Amino acid sequence: MDLNWERYIPVLDMKIDEIKNIFTEYDKMITVLGFNAIQLGCKNSNFIVHTNKGEFVLRVTNSNDFNNEMVAYELLKDQINIPNLLFRTIKDKVNIFIYQYINGVSLQKDIIENNQCDNFLLEQVAKASAIIHNTPKEKTIGIAEWDLPPYEVWYESFLDNPIVRTRIGEEMRERIQRLVIDKQKYILEIDSYKSFIHCDFRPANMLVNEYKQVFFVDWEGASWGHSMADIGMFFRYRLFFTNTHIDLFQQVYNSYANKELPDNWFDLSLFRDLVNPLQLLSSNQEAPLRNADLVNIIESTLAYWGY
């Protein structure tokens, strides 16, 4: 799973004095006692900071990159569980956020340890995803958006990428091409389900606290996009989800959604998520653990349809 993926960017080497200065700016009554880096994640640097007022999460991101974290927080903070954003500033072209610390584990870890997804936790994910996707378009005006070509060309574009071709091999590439040709009708249907999305809606970005409440984190990529993209990411590692989970997700999602899922939503989300490993495999970075997992994800998707 992506639990073991290599990082794109090393964790930022923060000094204790830098962190003390940030927290003094937030609250002069806070004394920083220590901190430790959260190693999970691929790009941004996150730290648990220990203080006389308890633990906090310090999050540091490049301000030049695509980042809609603040927008998403303001849109959804009163509707779903998101750790409270306590402070934000920009220093030396980096975004600095201080968040409420959630004492718990990632949903990804919970799923792996139990070898399946707990129904109560899945219900919270389904409800939250529907609420996220219900966000009216007019409320998202002003968010930064990806400058992307039409969805219909994404698969072939990545399949023609020389780095991708080398990493998946010609035999797998041809199988993917056949699948994409045979499922062309899915492209228009997926394109008809657009909404505000988290855009990295993986169990790794969901925290489960001691009361089994699910909190949703890492909103920098949130934008207007395909609803099926969020759903496909969540169900990417399908061995942890049974047909009962899939039926339960649909039932809960549809009970909160302004636009219900179509009957073939699971197939649509699976097909939509296929583009993500292809895109990630196009990176110049040498990441053998990540790349091997991405190829396995593709293989699993091909096997689902018998290709």
mmCIF file of C-alpha atoms in Angstrom:
data_model
loop_
_atom_site.group_PDB
_atom_site.id
_atom_site.type_symbol
_atom_site.label_atom_id
_atom_site.label_comp_id
_atom_site.label_asym_id
_atom_site.label_seq_id
_atom_site.Cartn_x
_atom_site.Cartn_y
_atom_site.Cartn_z
ATOM 1 C CA MET A 1 0.000 0.000 0.000
ATOM 2 C CA ASP A 2 0.970 3.656 -0.248
ATOM 3 C CA LEU A 3 1.964 3.449 3.418
ATOM 4 C CA ASN A 4 5.425 2.451 2.183
ATOM 5 C CA TRP A 5 5.824 4.859 -0.729
ATOM 6 C CA GLU A 6 8.995 6.912 -0.966
ATOM 7 C CA ARG A 7 8.667 10.638 -0.387
ATOM 8 C CA TYR A 8 8.876 13.053 -3.317
ATOM 9 C CA ILE A 9 10.504 15.660 -1.104
ATOM 10 C CA PRO A 10 12.447 14.977 2.129
ATOM 11 C CA VAL A 11 10.882 16.162 5.369
ATOM 12 C CA LEU A 12 11.946 19.756 5.953
ATOM 13 C CA ASP A 13 14.791 20.106 8.435
ATOM 14 C CA MET A 14 13.101 22.362 10.989
ATOM 15 C CA LYS A 15 14.996 23.738 13.973
ATOM 16 C CA ILE A 16 13.490 24.068 17.414
ATOM 17 C CA ASP A 17 14.007 27.852 17.401
ATOM 18 C CA GLU A 18 12.075 28.170 14.120
ATOM 19 C CA ILE A 19 9.176 26.265 15.575
ATOM 20 C CA LYS A 20 9.286 28.296 18.790
ATOM 21 C CA ASN A 21 9.092 31.515 16.765
ATOM 22 C CA ILE A 22 6.078 30.243 14.817
ATOM 23 C CA PHE A 23 4.227 29.274 17.979
ATOM 24 C CA THR A 24 5.091 32.532 19.706
ATOM 25 C CA GLU A 25 3.458 34.336 16.792
ATOM 26 C CA TYR A 26 0.368 32.153 17.254
ATOM 27 C CA ASP A 27 0.204 32.332 21.072
ATOM 28 C CA LYS A 28 2.805 33.990 23.286
ATOM 29 C CA MET A 29 1.682 31.849 26.228
ATOM 30 C CA ILE A 30 2.714 28.600 24.527
ATOM 31 C CA THR A 31 6.050 27.018 25.396
ATOM 32 C CA VAL A 32 7.374 24.540 22.848
ATOM 33 C CA LEU A 33 8.843 21.506 24.610
ATOM 34 C CA GLY A 34 9.841 19.434 21.587
ATOM 35 C CA PHE A 35 8.669 18.124 18.228
ATOM 36 C CA ASN A 36 8.922 15.131 15.938
ATOM 37 C CA ALA A 37 8.350 14.715 12.210
ATOM 38 C CA ILE A 38 5.450 12.697 10.810
ATOM 39 C CA GLN A 39 7.143 10.516 8.220
ATOM 40 C CA LEU A 40 3.987 9.550 6.342
ATOM 41 C CA GLY A 41 3.237 11.529 3.206
ATOM 42 C CA CYS A 42 5.180 12.255 0.063
ATOM 43 C CA LYS A 43 5.532 16.016 -0.306
ATOM 44 C CA ASN A 44 4.612 18.241 2.614
ATOM 45 C CA SER A 45 6.311 18.359 5.989
ATOM 46 C CA ASN A 46 4.168 17.705 9.058
ATOM 47 C CA PHE A 47 5.268 17.712 12.672
ATOM 48 C CA ILE A 48 3.734 16.904 16.032
ATOM 49 C CA VAL A 49 4.722 19.750 18.339
ATOM 50 C CA HIS A 50 4.689 19.155 22.103
ATOM 51 C CA THR A 51 3.904 22.201 24.240
ATOM 52 C CA ASN A 52 2.774 23.211 27.693
ATOM 53 C CA LYS A 53 -0.734 23.404 26.202
ATOM 54 C CA GLY A 54 -0.699 19.960 24.675
ATOM 55 C CA GLU A 55 0.073 18.676 21.193
ATOM 56 C CA PHE A 56 -0.409 20.491 17.903
ATOM 57 C CA VAL A 57 0.229 19.638 14.257
ATOM 58 C CA LEU A 58 2.536 21.973 12.355
ATOM 59 C CA ARG A 59 2.156 21.694 8.572
ATOM 60 C CA VAL A 60 4.584 23.304 6.129
ATOM 61 C CA THR A 61 3.892 23.493 2.378
ATOM 62 C CA ASN A 62 5.366 25.329 -0.590
ATOM 63 C CA SER A 63 3.257 28.453 -1.196
ATOM 64 C CA ASN A 64 4.184 28.443 -4.892
ATOM 65 C CA ASP A 65 2.446 25.117 -5.425
ATOM 66 C CA PHE A 66 -1.239 24.517 -6.104
ATOM 67 C CA ASN A 67 -2.856 24.838 -2.678
ATOM 68 C CA ASN A 68 -6.542 25.175 -1.808
ATOM 69 C CA GLU A 69 -6.246 24.096 1.814
ATOM 70 C CA MET A 70 -7.644 27.323 3.257
ATOM 71 C CA VAL A 71 -10.537 27.412 0.791
ATOM 72 C CA ALA A 72 -11.544 23.836 1.547
ATOM 73 C CA TYR A 73 -11.301 24.407 5.286
ATOM 74 C CA GLU A 74 -13.595 27.437 5.171
ATOM 75 C CA LEU A 75 -16.095 25.672 2.920
ATOM 76 C CA LEU A 76 -16.387 22.484 4.958
ATOM 77 C CA LYS A 77 -15.219 23.066 8.550
ATOM 78 C CA ASP A 78 -18.800 23.226 9.872
ATOM 79 C CA GLN A 79 -20.079 20.282 7.839
ATOM 80 C CA ILE A 80 -17.582 17.441 8.265
ATOM 81 C CA ASN A 81 -14.809 16.552 10.705
ATOM 82 C CA ILE A 82 -11.676 18.529 9.871
ATOM 83 C CA PRO A 83 -9.024 19.278 12.517
ATOM 84 C CA ASN A 84 -9.409 22.889 13.640
ATOM 85 C CA LEU A 85 -7.117 25.270 11.782
ATOM 86 C CA LEU A 86 -5.710 27.450 14.548
ATOM 87 C CA PHE A 87 -3.161 29.603 12.739
ATOM 88 C CA ARG A 88 -1.808 30.275 9.278
ATOM 89 C CA THR A 89 1.015 32.436 7.985
ATOM 90 C CA ILE A 90 3.439 32.587 5.043
ATOM 91 C CA LYS A 91 7.183 32.860 5.613
ATOM 92 C CA ASP A 92 9.905 32.697 2.960
ATOM 93 C CA LYS A 93 7.440 31.403 0.362
ATOM 94 C CA VAL A 94 6.112 28.568 2.469
ATOM 95 C CA ASN A 95 2.631 28.125 3.918
ATOM 96 C CA ILE A 96 2.652 27.424 7.639
ATOM 97 C CA PHE A 97 -0.416 25.952 9.315
ATOM 98 C CA ILE A 98 -1.030 25.033 12.943
ATOM 99 C CA TYR A 99 -3.799 22.474 13.341
ATOM 100 C CA GLN A 100 -5.544 20.805 16.229
ATOM 101 C CA TYR A 101 -3.836 17.507 17.047
ATOM 102 C CA ILE A 102 -6.054 14.442 16.643
ATOM 103 C CA ASN A 103 -5.023 11.617 18.941
ATOM 104 C CA GLY A 104 -5.521 8.527 16.849
ATOM 105 C CA VAL A 105 -4.353 6.564 13.805
ATOM 106 C CA SER A 106 -4.892 6.834 10.081
ATOM 107 C CA LEU A 107 -7.866 4.974 8.668
ATOM 108 C CA GLN A 108 -5.346 3.247 6.428
ATOM 109 C CA LYS A 109 -3.571 1.776 9.457
ATOM 110 C CA ASP A 110 -6.881 0.788 11.039
ATOM 111 C CA ILE A 111 -7.926 -1.014 7.845
ATOM 112 C CA ILE A 112 -4.611 -2.850 7.523
ATOM 113 C CA GLU A 113 -4.574 -3.966 11.160
ATOM 114 C CA ASN A 114 -8.143 -5.281 10.930
ATOM 115 C CA ASN A 115 -7.756 -6.576 7.364
ATOM 116 C CA GLN A 116 -10.960 -4.781 6.389
ATOM 117 C CA CYS A 117 -12.754 -1.461 6.750
ATOM 118 C CA ASP A 118 -14.970 -1.060 9.802
ATOM 119 C CA ASN A 119 -18.583 -0.408 8.734
ATOM 120 C CA PHE A 120 -19.076 2.502 11.124
ATOM 121 C CA LEU A 121 -15.952 4.232 9.797
ATOM 122 C CA LEU A 122 -16.967 3.557 6.195
ATOM 123 C CA GLU A 123 -20.371 5.136 6.834
ATOM 124 C CA GLN A 124 -18.629 8.326 7.994
ATOM 125 C CA VAL A 125 -16.478 8.368 4.864
ATOM 126 C CA ALA A 126 -19.505 7.891 2.609
ATOM 127 C CA LYS A 127 -21.429 10.673 4.356
ATOM 128 C CA ALA A 128 -18.475 13.074 4.248
ATOM 129 C CA SER A 129 -17.782 12.429 0.567
ATOM 130 C CA ALA A 130 -21.411 13.192 -0.307
ATOM 131 C CA ILE A 131 -21.275 16.428 1.690
ATOM 132 C CA ILE A 132 -18.016 17.462 0.014
ATOM 133 C CA HIS A 133 -19.512 16.745 -3.419
ATOM 134 C CA ASN A 134 -22.669 18.713 -2.549
ATOM 135 C CA THR A 135 -20.685 21.973 -2.346
ATOM 136 C CA PRO A 136 -22.320 24.459 -4.747
ATOM 137 C CA LYS A 137 -20.203 25.564 -7.690
ATOM 138 C CA GLU A 138 -20.745 29.240 -6.871
ATOM 139 C CA LYS A 139 -19.105 28.760 -3.471
ATOM 140 C CA THR A 140 -15.915 27.467 -5.088
ATOM 141 C CA ILE A 141 -15.389 30.489 -7.310
ATOM 142 C CA GLY A 142 -11.869 31.784 -6.785
ATOM 143 C CA ILE A 143 -10.243 28.464 -5.972
ATOM 144 C CA ALA A 144 -7.098 27.614 -7.885
ATOM 145 C CA GLU A 145 -7.797 24.989 -10.534
ATOM 146 C CA TRP A 146 -5.591 22.544 -12.375
ATOM 147 C CA ASP A 147 -4.883 23.562 -15.985
ATOM 148 C CA LEU A 148 -5.794 20.228 -17.557
ATOM 149 C CA PRO A 149 -6.546 18.956 -21.070
ATOM 150 C CA PRO A 150 -9.918 17.261 -21.727
ATOM 151 C CA TYR A 151 -10.430 14.101 -19.699
ATOM 152 C CA GLU A 152 -10.897 12.020 -22.849
ATOM 153 C CA VAL A 153 -7.179 12.309 -23.721
ATOM 154 C CA TRP A 154 -5.704 11.576 -20.280
ATOM 155 C CA TYR A 155 -5.273 7.810 -20.596
ATOM 156 C CA GLU A 156 -3.633 7.844 -24.014
ATOM 157 C CA SER A 157 -1.451 10.786 -23.026
ATOM 158 C CA PHE A 158 0.077 8.850 -20.129
ATOM 159 C CA LEU A 159 0.234 5.606 -22.088
ATOM 160 C CA ASP A 160 2.305 7.419 -24.718
ATOM 161 C CA ASN A 161 4.694 8.762 -22.078
ATOM 162 C CA PRO A 162 8.090 7.041 -22.532
ATOM 163 C CA ILE A 163 8.704 6.796 -18.769
ATOM 164 C CA VAL A 164 5.338 5.115 -18.229
ATOM 165 C CA ARG A 165 5.911 2.752 -21.155
ATOM 166 C CA THR A 166 9.225 1.647 -19.705
ATOM 167 C CA ARG A 167 7.802 1.086 -16.228
ATOM 168 C CA ILE A 168 4.709 -0.891 -17.220
ATOM 169 C CA GLY A 169 6.066 -2.690 -20.300
ATOM 170 C CA GLU A 170 4.436 -3.036 -23.693
ATOM 171 C CA GLU A 171 2.291 -6.027 -22.779
ATOM 172 C CA MET A 172 0.562 -4.199 -19.917
ATOM 173 C CA ARG A 173 0.324 -1.023 -21.989
ATOM 174 C CA GLU A 174 -1.555 -2.889 -24.723
ATOM 175 C CA ARG A 175 -3.944 -4.410 -22.171
ATOM 176 C CA ILE A 176 -4.687 -0.972 -20.735
ATOM 177 C CA GLN A 177 -5.272 0.403 -24.235
ATOM 178 C CA ARG A 178 -7.801 -2.345 -24.960
ATOM 179 C CA LEU A 179 -9.589 -1.626 -21.688
ATOM 180 C CA VAL A 180 -9.741 2.118 -22.371
ATOM 181 C CA ILE A 181 -11.093 1.544 -25.885
ATOM 182 C CA ASP A 182 -13.722 -0.889 -24.626
ATOM 183 C CA LYS A 183 -14.792 1.456 -21.808
ATOM 184 C CA GLN A 184 -14.952 4.685 -23.829
ATOM 185 C CA LYS A 185 -18.571 5.186 -22.774
ATOM 186 C CA TYR A 186 -17.356 5.565 -19.174
ATOM 187 C CA ILE A 187 -15.421 8.717 -20.035
ATOM 188 C CA LEU A 188 -18.494 10.820 -20.844
ATOM 189 C CA GLU A 189 -20.373 9.403 -17.881
ATOM 190 C CA ILE A 190 -17.545 10.169 -15.449
ATOM 191 C CA ASP A 191 -17.283 13.665 -16.929
ATOM 192 C CA SER A 192 -20.965 14.212 -16.111
ATOM 193 C CA TYR A 193 -20.316 13.728 -12.384
ATOM 194 C CA LYS A 194 -18.296 16.805 -11.448
ATOM 195 C CA SER A 195 -18.201 18.487 -8.074
ATOM 196 C CA PHE A 196 -15.900 19.947 -5.473
ATOM 197 C CA ILE A 197 -13.564 17.099 -4.499
ATOM 198 C CA HIS A 198 -10.863 16.406 -1.934
ATOM 199 C CA CYS A 199 -8.612 15.104 -4.732
ATOM 200 C CA ASP A 200 -6.505 12.884 -2.454
ATOM 201 C CA PHE A 201 -9.315 10.997 -0.738
ATOM 202 C CA ARG A 202 -7.266 8.070 0.514
ATOM 203 C CA PRO A 203 -7.613 6.324 3.892
ATOM 204 C CA ALA A 204 -4.079 7.620 4.602
ATOM 205 C CA ASN A 205 -5.581 11.143 4.723
ATOM 206 C CA MET A 206 -8.263 10.194 7.236
ATOM 207 C CA LEU A 207 -7.625 10.041 10.983
ATOM 208 C CA VAL A 208 -9.603 7.900 13.410
ATOM 209 C CA ASN A 209 -9.670 9.158 16.987
ATOM 210 C CA GLU A 210 -10.301 7.209 20.184
ATOM 211 C CA TYR A 211 -14.073 7.719 19.795
ATOM 212 C CA LYS A 212 -14.030 6.240 16.267
ATOM 213 C CA GLN A 213 -14.644 9.607 14.669
ATOM 214 C CA VAL A 214 -13.067 10.100 11.235
ATOM 215 C CA PHE A 215 -11.279 13.398 10.519
ATOM 216 C CA PHE A 216 -10.281 14.405 6.987
ATOM 217 C CA VAL A 217 -6.889 16.049 6.368
ATOM 218 C CA ASP A 218 -4.511 17.142 3.580
ATOM 219 C CA TRP A 219 -6.760 19.439 1.528
ATOM 220 C CA GLU A 220 -4.173 21.223 -0.581
ATOM 221 C CA GLY A 221 -5.335 19.644 -3.852
ATOM 222 C CA ALA A 222 -9.054 20.195 -3.264
ATOM 223 C CA SER A 223 -10.660 21.524 -6.428
ATOM 224 C CA TRP A 224 -13.492 21.138 -8.911
ATOM 225 C CA GLY A 225 -13.196 17.700 -10.516
ATOM 226 C CA HIS A 226 -14.655 14.235 -10.945
ATOM 227 C CA SER A 227 -16.669 12.936 -7.995
ATOM 228 C CA MET A 228 -15.630 9.431 -9.030
ATOM 229 C CA ALA A 229 -11.985 10.397 -8.500
ATOM 230 C CA ASP A 230 -12.497 10.683 -4.737
ATOM 231 C CA ILE A 231 -14.474 7.457 -4.567
ATOM 232 C CA GLY A 232 -12.015 5.524 -6.703
ATOM 233 C CA MET A 233 -9.108 6.586 -4.508
ATOM 234 C CA PHE A 234 -10.899 5.455 -1.384
ATOM 235 C CA PHE A 235 -11.610 1.982 -2.803
ATOM 236 C CA ARG A 236 -8.223 1.635 -4.555
ATOM 237 C CA TYR A 237 -7.056 -1.311 -2.430
ATOM 238 C CA ARG A 238 -10.148 -3.410 -3.048
ATOM 239 C CA LEU A 239 -8.995 -6.493 -1.115
ATOM 240 C CA PHE A 240 -10.002 -4.659 2.080
ATOM 241 C CA PHE A 241 -13.582 -4.034 0.883
ATOM 242 C CA THR A 242 -16.378 -6.571 0.457
ATOM 243 C CA ASN A 243 -19.584 -6.264 -1.566
ATOM 244 C CA THR A 244 -21.283 -5.396 1.721
ATOM 245 C CA HIS A 245 -18.942 -2.406 2.117
ATOM 246 C CA ILE A 246 -19.663 -1.288 -1.431
ATOM 247 C CA ASP A 247 -23.437 -1.542 -0.965
ATOM 248 C CA LEU A 248 -23.247 0.277 2.371
ATOM 249 C CA PHE A 249 -21.192 3.092 0.868
ATOM 250 C CA GLN A 250 -23.779 3.603 -1.896
ATOM 251 C CA GLN A 251 -26.676 3.555 0.546
ATOM 252 C CA VAL A 252 -25.132 6.140 2.896
ATOM 253 C CA TYR A 253 -23.732 8.337 0.130
ATOM 254 C CA ASN A 254 -27.067 8.508 -1.677
ATOM 255 C CA SER A 255 -28.927 9.360 1.530
ATOM 256 C CA TYR A 256 -26.856 12.583 1.827
ATOM 257 C CA ALA A 257 -26.020 13.411 -1.803
ATOM 258 C CA ASN A 258 -27.767 16.014 -3.919
ATOM 259 C CA LYS A 259 -26.903 13.847 -6.936
ATOM 260 C CA GLU A 260 -27.104 10.121 -6.310
ATOM 261 C CA LEU A 261 -24.538 7.668 -7.591
ATOM 262 C CA PRO A 262 -25.439 5.790 -10.783
ATOM 263 C CA ASP A 263 -25.911 2.035 -10.602
ATOM 264 C CA ASN A 264 -22.477 1.453 -12.161
ATOM 265 C CA TRP A 265 -20.688 3.924 -9.871
ATOM 266 C CA PHE A 266 -18.163 1.397 -8.596
ATOM 267 C CA ASP A 267 -16.993 0.515 -12.103
ATOM 268 C CA LEU A 268 -16.828 4.206 -13.017
ATOM 269 C CA SER A 269 -14.744 5.033 -9.952
ATOM 270 C CA LEU A 270 -12.408 2.119 -10.604
ATOM 271 C CA PHE A 271 -11.891 3.203 -14.211
ATOM 272 C CA ARG A 272 -11.362 6.839 -13.174
ATOM 273 C CA ASP A 273 -8.746 5.855 -10.618
ATOM 274 C CA LEU A 274 -6.768 3.978 -13.269
ATOM 275 C CA VAL A 275 -5.404 7.275 -14.562
ATOM 276 C CA ASN A 276 -3.785 8.090 -11.212
ATOM 277 C CA PRO A 277 -1.150 5.316 -11.140
ATOM 278 C CA LEU A 278 -0.374 6.090 -14.787
ATOM 279 C CA GLN A 279 0.161 9.747 -13.926
ATOM 280 C CA LEU A 280 2.303 8.923 -10.899
ATOM 281 C CA LEU A 281 4.404 6.513 -12.946
ATOM 282 C CA SER A 282 5.279 9.373 -15.318
ATOM 283 C CA SER A 283 7.420 11.013 -12.613
ATOM 284 C CA ASN A 284 11.182 11.188 -13.195
ATOM 285 C CA GLN A 285 11.755 10.209 -9.567
ATOM 286 C CA GLU A 286 13.191 6.767 -8.940
ATOM 287 C CA ALA A 287 10.867 5.247 -6.374
ATOM 288 C CA PRO A 288 10.909 1.444 -6.643
ATOM 289 C CA LEU A 289 8.482 0.738 -3.792
ATOM 290 C CA ARG A 290 5.928 3.241 -5.051
ATOM 291 C CA ASN A 291 6.277 2.189 -8.686
ATOM 292 C CA ALA A 292 5.908 -1.509 -7.871
ATOM 293 C CA ASP A 293 2.738 -0.773 -5.915
ATOM 294 C CA LEU A 294 1.349 1.360 -8.746
ATOM 295 C CA VAL A 295 1.922 -1.443 -11.243
ATOM 296 C CA ASN A 296 0.127 -3.837 -8.855
ATOM 297 C CA ILE A 297 -2.822 -1.421 -8.670
ATOM 298 C CA ILE A 298 -3.027 -1.364 -12.467
ATOM 299 C CA GLU A 299 -2.771 -5.151 -12.632
ATOM 300 C CA SER A 300 -5.616 -5.458 -10.139
ATOM 301 C CA THR A 301 -7.765 -3.084 -12.190
ATOM 302 C CA LEU A 302 -7.117 -5.037 -15.381
ATOM 303 C CA ALA A 303 -7.928 -8.285 -13.608
ATOM 304 C CA TYR A 304 -11.248 -6.846 -12.383
ATOM 305 C CA TRP A 305 -12.427 -6.664 -16.005
ATOM 306 C CA GLY A 306 -10.577 -9.741 -17.167
ATOM 307 C CA TYR A 307 -7.919 -7.996 -19.285
#
